Tab-separated table of C-alpha atoms in Angstrom:
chain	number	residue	atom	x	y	z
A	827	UNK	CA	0.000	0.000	0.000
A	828	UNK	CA	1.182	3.599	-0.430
A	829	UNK	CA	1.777	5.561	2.376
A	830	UNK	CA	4.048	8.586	3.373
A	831	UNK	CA	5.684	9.485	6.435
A	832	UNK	CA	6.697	12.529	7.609
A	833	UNK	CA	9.299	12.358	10.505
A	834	UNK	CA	8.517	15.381	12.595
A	835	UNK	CA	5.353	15.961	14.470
A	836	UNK	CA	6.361	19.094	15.986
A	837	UNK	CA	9.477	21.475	15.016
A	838	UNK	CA	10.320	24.667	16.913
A	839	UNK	CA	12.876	26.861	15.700
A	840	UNK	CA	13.906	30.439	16.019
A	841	UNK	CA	14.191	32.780	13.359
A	842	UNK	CA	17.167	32.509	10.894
A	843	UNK	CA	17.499	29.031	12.163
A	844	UNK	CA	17.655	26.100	9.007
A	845	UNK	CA	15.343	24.284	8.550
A	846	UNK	CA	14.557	20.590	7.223
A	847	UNK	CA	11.192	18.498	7.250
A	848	UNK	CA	11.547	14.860	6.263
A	849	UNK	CA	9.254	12.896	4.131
A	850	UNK	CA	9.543	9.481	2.646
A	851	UNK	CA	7.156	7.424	0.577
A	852	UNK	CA	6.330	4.392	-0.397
A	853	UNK	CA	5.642	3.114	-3.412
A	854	UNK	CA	7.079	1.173	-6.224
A	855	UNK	CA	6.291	2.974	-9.146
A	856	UNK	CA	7.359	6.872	-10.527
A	857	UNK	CA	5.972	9.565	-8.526
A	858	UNK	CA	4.915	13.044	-8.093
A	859	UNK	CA	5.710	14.516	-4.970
A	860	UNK	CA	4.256	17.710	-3.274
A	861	UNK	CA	4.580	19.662	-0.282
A	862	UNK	CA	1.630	21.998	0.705
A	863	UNK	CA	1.332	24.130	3.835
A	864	UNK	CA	-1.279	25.502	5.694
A	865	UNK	CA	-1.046	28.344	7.731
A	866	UNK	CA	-3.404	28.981	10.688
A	867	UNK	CA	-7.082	29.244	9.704
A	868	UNK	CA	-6.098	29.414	6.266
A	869	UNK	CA	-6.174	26.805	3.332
A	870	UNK	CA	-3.643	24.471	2.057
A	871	UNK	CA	-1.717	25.945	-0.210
A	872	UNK	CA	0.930	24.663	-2.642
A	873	UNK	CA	4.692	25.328	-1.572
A	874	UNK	CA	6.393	23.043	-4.629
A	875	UNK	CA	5.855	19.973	-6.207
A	876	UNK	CA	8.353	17.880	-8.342
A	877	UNK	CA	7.478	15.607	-11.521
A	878	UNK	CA	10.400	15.002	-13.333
A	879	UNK	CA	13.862	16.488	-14.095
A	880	UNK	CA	15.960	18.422	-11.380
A	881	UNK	CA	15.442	16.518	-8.495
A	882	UNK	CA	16.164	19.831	-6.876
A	883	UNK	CA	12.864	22.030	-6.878
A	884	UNK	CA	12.620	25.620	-5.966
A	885	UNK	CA	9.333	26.683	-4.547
A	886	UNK	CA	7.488	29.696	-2.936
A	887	UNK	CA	9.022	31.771	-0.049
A	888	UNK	CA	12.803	30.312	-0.006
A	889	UNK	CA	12.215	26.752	0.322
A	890	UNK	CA	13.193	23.894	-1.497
A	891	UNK	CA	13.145	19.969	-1.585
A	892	UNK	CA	15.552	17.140	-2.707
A	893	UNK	CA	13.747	14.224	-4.634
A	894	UNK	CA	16.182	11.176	-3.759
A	895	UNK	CA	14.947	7.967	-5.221
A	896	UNK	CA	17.182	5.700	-3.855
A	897	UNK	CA	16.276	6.660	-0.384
A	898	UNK	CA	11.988	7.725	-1.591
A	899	UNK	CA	12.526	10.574	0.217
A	900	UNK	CA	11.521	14.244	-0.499
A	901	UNK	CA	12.346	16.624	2.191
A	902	UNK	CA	11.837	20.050	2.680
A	903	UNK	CA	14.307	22.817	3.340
A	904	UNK	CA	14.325	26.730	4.013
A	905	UNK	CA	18.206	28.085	4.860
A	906	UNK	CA	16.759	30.190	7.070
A	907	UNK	CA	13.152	30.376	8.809
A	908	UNK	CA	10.923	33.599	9.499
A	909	UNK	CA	7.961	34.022	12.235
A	910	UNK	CA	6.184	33.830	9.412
A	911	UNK	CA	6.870	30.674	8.214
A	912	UNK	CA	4.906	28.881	11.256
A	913	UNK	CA	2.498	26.470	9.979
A	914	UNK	CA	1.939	23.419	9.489
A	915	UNK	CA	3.227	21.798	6.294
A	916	UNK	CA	1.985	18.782	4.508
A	917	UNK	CA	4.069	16.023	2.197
A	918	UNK	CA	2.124	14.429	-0.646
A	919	UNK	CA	2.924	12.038	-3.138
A	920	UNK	CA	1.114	10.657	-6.051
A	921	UNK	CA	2.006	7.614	-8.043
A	922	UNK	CA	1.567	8.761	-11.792
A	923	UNK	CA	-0.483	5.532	-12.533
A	924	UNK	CA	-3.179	6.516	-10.279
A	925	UNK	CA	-4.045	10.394	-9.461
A	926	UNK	CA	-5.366	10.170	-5.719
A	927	UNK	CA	-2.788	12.170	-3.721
A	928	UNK	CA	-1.736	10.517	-0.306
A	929	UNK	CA	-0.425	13.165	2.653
A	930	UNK	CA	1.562	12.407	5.370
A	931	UNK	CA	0.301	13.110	8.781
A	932	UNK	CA	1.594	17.168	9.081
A	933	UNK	CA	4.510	18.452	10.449
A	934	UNK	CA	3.628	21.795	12.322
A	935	UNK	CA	6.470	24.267	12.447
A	936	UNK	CA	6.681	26.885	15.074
A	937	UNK	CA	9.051	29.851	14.743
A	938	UNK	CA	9.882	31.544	17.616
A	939	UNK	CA	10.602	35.715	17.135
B	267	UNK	CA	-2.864	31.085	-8.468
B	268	UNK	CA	-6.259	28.993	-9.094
B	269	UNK	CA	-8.584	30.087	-6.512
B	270	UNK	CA	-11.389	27.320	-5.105
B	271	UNK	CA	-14.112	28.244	-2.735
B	272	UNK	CA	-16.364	26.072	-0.159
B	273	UNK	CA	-19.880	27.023	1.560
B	274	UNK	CA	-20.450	27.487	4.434
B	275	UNK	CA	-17.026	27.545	6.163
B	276	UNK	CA	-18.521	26.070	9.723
B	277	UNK	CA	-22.324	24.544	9.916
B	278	UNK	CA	-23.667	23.446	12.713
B	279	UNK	CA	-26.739	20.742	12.367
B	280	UNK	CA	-28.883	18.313	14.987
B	281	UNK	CA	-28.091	14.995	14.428
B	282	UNK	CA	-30.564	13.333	11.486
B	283	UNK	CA	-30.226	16.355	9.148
B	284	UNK	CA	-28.351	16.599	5.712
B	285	UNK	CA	-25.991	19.352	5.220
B	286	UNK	CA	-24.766	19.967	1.650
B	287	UNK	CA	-20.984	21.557	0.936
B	288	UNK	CA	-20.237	23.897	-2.079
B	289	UNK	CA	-17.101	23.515	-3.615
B	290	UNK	CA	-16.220	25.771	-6.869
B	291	UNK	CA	-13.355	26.825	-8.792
B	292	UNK	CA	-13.614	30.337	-9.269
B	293	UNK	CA	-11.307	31.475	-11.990
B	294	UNK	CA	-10.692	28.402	-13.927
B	295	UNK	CA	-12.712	24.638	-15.220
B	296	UNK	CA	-11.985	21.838	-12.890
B	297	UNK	CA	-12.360	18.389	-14.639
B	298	UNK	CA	-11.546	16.680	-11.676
B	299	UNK	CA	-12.738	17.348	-7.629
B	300	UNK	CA	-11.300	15.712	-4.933
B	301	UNK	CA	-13.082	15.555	-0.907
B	302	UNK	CA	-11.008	14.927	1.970
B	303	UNK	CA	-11.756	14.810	5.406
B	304	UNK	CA	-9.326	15.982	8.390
B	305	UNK	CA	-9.687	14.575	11.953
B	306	UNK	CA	-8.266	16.939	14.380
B	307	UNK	CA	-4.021	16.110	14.336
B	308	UNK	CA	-4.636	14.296	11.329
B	309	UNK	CA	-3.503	14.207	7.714
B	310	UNK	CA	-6.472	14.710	4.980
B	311	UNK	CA	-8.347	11.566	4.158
B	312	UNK	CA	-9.353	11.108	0.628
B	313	UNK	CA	-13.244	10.079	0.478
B	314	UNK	CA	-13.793	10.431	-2.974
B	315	UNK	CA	-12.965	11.607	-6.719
B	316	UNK	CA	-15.691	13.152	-8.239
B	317	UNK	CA	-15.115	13.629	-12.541
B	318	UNK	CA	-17.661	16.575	-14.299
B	319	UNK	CA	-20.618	14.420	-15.551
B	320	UNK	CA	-19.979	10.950	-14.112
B	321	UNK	CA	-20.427	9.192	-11.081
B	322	UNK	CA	-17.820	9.962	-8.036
B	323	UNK	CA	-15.174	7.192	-6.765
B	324	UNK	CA	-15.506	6.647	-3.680
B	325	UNK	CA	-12.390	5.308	-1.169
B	326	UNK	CA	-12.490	2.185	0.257
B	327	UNK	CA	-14.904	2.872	3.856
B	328	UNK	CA	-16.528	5.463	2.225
B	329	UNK	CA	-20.056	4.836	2.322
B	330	UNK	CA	-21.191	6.376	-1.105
B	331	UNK	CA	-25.288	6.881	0.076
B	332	UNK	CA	-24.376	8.766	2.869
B	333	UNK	CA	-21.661	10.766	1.455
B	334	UNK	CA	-23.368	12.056	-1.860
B	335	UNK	CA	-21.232	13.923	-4.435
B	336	UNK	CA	-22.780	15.654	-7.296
B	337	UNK	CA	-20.217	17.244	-9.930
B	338	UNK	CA	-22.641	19.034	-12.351
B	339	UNK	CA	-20.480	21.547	-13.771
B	340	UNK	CA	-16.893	22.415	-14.251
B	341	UNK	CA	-17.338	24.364	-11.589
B	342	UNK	CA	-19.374	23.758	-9.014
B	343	UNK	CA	-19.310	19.968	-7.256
B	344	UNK	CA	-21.182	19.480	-4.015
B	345	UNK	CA	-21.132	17.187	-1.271
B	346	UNK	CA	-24.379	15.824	1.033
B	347	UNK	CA	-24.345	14.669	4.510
B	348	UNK	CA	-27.029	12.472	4.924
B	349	UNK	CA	-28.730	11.644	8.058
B	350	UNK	CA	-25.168	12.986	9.857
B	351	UNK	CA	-24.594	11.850	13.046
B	352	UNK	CA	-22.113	13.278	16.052
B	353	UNK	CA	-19.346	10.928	14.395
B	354	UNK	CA	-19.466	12.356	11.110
B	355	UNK	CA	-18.419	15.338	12.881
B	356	UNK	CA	-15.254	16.771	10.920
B	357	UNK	CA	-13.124	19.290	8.257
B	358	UNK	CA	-14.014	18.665	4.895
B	359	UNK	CA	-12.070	19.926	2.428
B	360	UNK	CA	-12.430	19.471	-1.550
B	361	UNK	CA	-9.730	20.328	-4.224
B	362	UNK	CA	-10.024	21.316	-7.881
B	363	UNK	CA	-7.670	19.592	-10.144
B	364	UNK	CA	-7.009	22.007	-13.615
B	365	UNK	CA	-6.911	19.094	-15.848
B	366	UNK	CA	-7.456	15.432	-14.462
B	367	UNK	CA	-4.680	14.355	-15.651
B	368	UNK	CA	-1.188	12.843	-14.136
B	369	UNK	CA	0.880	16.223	-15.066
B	370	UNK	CA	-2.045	18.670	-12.844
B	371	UNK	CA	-1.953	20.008	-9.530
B	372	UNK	CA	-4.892	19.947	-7.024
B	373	UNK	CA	-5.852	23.445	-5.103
B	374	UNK	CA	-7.588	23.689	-2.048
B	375	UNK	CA	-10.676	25.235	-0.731
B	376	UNK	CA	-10.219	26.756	2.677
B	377	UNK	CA	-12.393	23.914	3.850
B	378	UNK	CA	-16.111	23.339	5.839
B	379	UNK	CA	-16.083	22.660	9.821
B	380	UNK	CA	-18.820	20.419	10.272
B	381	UNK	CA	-20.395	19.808	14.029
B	382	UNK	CA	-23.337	17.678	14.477
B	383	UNK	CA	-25.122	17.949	17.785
């Protein structure tokens, strides 16, 4: 069965402090992976998603993510974290032979001022 | 960025009603809508895939008559709560998916707080 993990239930941080969410998948086929975030009382939205090429993907508001296959992971990075940035942020992956998206089970981040 | 909208965005119902969820795209067609349900600390749930003119999908433990999905339009798909009951208390949420396809990306509605008494 496909499933996705994220590592991290809870991550606090102050500002300017790096940051890095994991997320592995599973799933024996080719994917599409996402990573959405949802700030408080607002709705998901998307941060980047990668479907082929650079496994390096640039997204919205600094952050990035790594596709490795070899290790099905696809975690998320921002060098360095604002009080903004506190939310709670969502992995996704999609095997392109089927379109449901899966999530993982959230990672909220806190950023401390 | 696509925008999707969902009415009402908190109901309140006794126990035995139906409640009915608007989701629509607003600025673009959506061939494909998804529904997802989020228990509190919880990752979204997929119930069901609902495709402009046809019949929804529903997930496995989804029970199909008492979650009804209607996608009449590229616009505009709705979702019933039948006879809800305290348990079916929850955050629904539907996407809009631009083209159905393996290559499109789903966006969000801000999602419908549900609380049956």
């Amino acid at each position: 069965a496909q499933s996705v993990s994220q590592h991290n239930h809870h991550v606090i941080l102050s500002e300017a402090a790096s940051l890095e969410l994991g997320c592995n998948y599973s799933y024996g086929g080719t994917v599409n992976l996402f990573w959405y975030v949802q700030y408080p009382g607002q709705h998901l939205q998307l941060l980047l998603k990668y479907f082929s090429g650079d496994p390096l993907v640039k997204g919205i508001k600094g952050f990035e993510a790594e596709f490795i296959k070899s290790k099905f992971s696809f975690n998320l990075r921002k060098p360095s974290v604002q009080w903004s940035d506190t939310a709670e942020y969502f992995c996704a992956f999609r095997g392109t032979s089927y379109g449901k998206l899966t999530f993982g089970q959230g990672t909220i981040l806190t950023v401390h001022p | 960025g696509a925008v999707v909208s969902q009415h009402p965005s908190r109901v309140i119902c006794k126990s035995g009603t139906s409640v009915k969820i608007e989701c629509r795209s607003l600025d673009f067609q959506a061939t494909t809508m998804f529904w997802y349900r989020q228990f509190p600390k919880q990752s979204l749930m997929l119930m069901a895939t609902s495709n402009e003119g046809s019949k929804a999908t529903y997930e496995q433990g989804v029970e199909k008559d008492k979650f009804l999905i209607n996608h009449a339009s590229l616009t505009l798909s709705t979702l019933t709560v039948t006879s809800a009951h305290p348990e079916d208390s929850s955050f629904y949420i539907c996407s809009a998916s631009l083209a159905g396809g393996h290559t499109d990306t789903q966006y969000f509605g801000p999602g419908t707080r549900l609380t049956v008494l």
